[in-house]
Short mmCIF file of C-alpha atoms in Angstrom, two decimals:
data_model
loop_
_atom_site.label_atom_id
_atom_site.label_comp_id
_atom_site.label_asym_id
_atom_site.label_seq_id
_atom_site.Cartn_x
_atom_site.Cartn_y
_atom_site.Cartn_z
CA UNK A 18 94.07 84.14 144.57
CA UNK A 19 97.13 82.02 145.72
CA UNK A 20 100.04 83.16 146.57
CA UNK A 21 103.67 81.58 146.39
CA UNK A 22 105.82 81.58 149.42
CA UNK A 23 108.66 84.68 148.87
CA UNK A 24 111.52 83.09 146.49
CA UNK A 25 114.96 85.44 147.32
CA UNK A 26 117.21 85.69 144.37
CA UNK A 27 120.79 86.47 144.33
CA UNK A 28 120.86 90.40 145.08
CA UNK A 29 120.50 90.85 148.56
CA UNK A 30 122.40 94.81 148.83
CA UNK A 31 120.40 97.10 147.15
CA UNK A 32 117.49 98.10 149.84
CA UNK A 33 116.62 101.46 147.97
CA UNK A 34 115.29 102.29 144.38
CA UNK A 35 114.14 98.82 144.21
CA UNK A 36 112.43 98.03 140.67
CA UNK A 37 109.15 96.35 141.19
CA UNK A 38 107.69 94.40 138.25
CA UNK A 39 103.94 92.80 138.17
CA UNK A 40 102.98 90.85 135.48
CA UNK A 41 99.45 88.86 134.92
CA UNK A 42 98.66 86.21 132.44
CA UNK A 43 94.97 85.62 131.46
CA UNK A 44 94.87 82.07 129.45
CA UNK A 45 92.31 81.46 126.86
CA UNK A 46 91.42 78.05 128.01
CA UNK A 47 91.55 76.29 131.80
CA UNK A 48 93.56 73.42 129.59
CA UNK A 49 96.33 75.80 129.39
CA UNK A 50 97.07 76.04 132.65
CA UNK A 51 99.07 73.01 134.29
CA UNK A 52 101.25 74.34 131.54
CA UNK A 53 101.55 77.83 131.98
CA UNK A 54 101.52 76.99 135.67
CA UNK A 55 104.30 74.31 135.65
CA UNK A 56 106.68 76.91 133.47
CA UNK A 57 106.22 79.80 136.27
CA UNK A 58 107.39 77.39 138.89
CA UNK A 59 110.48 76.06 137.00
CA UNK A 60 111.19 79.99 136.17
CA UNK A 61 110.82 80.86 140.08
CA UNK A 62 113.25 77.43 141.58
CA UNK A 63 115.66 79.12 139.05
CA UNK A 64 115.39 82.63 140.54
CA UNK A 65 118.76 82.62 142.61
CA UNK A 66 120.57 82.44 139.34
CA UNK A 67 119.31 85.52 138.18
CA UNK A 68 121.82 88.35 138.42
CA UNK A 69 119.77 91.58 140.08
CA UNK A 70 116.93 89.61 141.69
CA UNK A 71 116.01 90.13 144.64
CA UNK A 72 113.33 88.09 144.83
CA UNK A 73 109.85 87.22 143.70
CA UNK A 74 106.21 85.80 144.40
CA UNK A 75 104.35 84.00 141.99
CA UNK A 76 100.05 83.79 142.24
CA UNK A 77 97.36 82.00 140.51
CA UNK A 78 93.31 82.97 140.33
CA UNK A 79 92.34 79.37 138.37
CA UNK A 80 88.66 80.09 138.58
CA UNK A 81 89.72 83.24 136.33
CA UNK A 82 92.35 81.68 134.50
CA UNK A 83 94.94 83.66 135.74
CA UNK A 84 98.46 83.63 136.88
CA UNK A 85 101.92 85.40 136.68
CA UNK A 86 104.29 87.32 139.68
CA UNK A 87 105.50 89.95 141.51
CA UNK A 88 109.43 90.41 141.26
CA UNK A 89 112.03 92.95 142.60
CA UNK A 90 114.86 93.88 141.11
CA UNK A 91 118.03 96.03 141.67
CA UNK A 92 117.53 98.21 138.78
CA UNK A 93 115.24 97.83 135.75
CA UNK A 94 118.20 96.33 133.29
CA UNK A 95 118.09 92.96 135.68
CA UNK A 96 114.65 92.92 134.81
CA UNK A 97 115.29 93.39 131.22
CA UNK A 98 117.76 90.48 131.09
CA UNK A 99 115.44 88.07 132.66
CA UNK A 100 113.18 89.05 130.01
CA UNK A 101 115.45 87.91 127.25
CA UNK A 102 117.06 84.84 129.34
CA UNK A 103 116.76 82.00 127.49
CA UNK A 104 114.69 80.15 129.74
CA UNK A 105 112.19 82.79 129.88
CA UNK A 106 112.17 83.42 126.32
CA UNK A 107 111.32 79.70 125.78
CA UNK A 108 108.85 80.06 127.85
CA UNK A 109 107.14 83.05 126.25
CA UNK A 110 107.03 81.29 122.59
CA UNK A 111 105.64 78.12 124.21
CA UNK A 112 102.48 80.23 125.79
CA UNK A 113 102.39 83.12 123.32
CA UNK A 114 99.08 82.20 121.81
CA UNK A 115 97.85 80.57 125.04
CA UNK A 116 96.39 84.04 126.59
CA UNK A 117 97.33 87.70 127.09
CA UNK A 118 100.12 89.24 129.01
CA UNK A 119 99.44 92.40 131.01
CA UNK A 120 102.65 94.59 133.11
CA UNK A 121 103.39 97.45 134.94
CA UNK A 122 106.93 98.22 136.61
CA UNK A 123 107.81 101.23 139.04
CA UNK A 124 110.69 102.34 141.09
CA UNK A 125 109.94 101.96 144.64
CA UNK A 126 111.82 104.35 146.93
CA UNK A 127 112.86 101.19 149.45
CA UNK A 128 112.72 97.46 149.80
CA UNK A 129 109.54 97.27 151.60
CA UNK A 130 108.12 93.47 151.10
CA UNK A 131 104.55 94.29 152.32
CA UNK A 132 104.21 97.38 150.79
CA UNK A 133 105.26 96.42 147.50
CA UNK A 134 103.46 93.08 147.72
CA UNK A 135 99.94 95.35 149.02
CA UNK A 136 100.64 97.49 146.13
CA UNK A 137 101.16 94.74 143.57
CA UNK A 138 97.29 93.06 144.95
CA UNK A 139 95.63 96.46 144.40
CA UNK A 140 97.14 96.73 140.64
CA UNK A 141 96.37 93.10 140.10
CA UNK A 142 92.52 93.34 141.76
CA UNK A 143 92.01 96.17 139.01
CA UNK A 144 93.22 94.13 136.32
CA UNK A 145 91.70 91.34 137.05
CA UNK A 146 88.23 93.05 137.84
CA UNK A 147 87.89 92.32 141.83
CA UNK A 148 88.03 95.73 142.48
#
């Protein structure tokens, strides 16, 4: 698995309650892809416009045709606009029949990078059938 450098976003107060959101994409086809992996990098460049964000890692597994992020957020409503941001939406319809979306979210009790991040691997290994 391959892991994006650490992409801050706008919010840079909030260092408790943080909400933690992990998403995975599993694409039917390896042709799908370049796409799918093109889209998640113009989403993450665009990240410091995102009101709420305080920041996010992207990560690909191409061997399982797999890709999608781990993002913090102030509070679970900034996650819930990003969701319907136009740019994200687009993205969504473009990919929808391209694979299958899996999520979880939590409230963690504190910005802790390497915790959240070891966290988000474990979920994903599960998922993903590594562990």
């Amino acid at each position: 698995m391959l892991w994006s450098k650490w992409t801050a976003g706008p919010e840079t107060g909030t260092t408790e309650n943080v909400f933690v959101s992990v998403t995975l994409f599993r694409a039917r086809s390896l042709l799908d892809m370049p796409s799918i992996i093109w889209s998640g990098q113009a989403l993450q460049k665009r990240w410091i416009e995102l009101p709420g964000a305080i920041g996010v890692w992207t990560w690909l597994d191409m061997p399982r045709k797999c890709s999608g992020s781990v993002s913090i957020w102030r509070e679970e409503a900034d996650m819930r606009a990003f969701v319907r941001w136009k740019p994200h939406v687009q993205i969504v319809k473009k990919h929808r029949e391209a694979g299958k979306m899996t999520s979880s979210s939590w409230i963690y009790p504190r910005l802790d990078r390497r915790a959240i991040r070891l966290s988000a691997e474990g979920l994903l290994a599960e998922w993903i059938g590594e562990a």
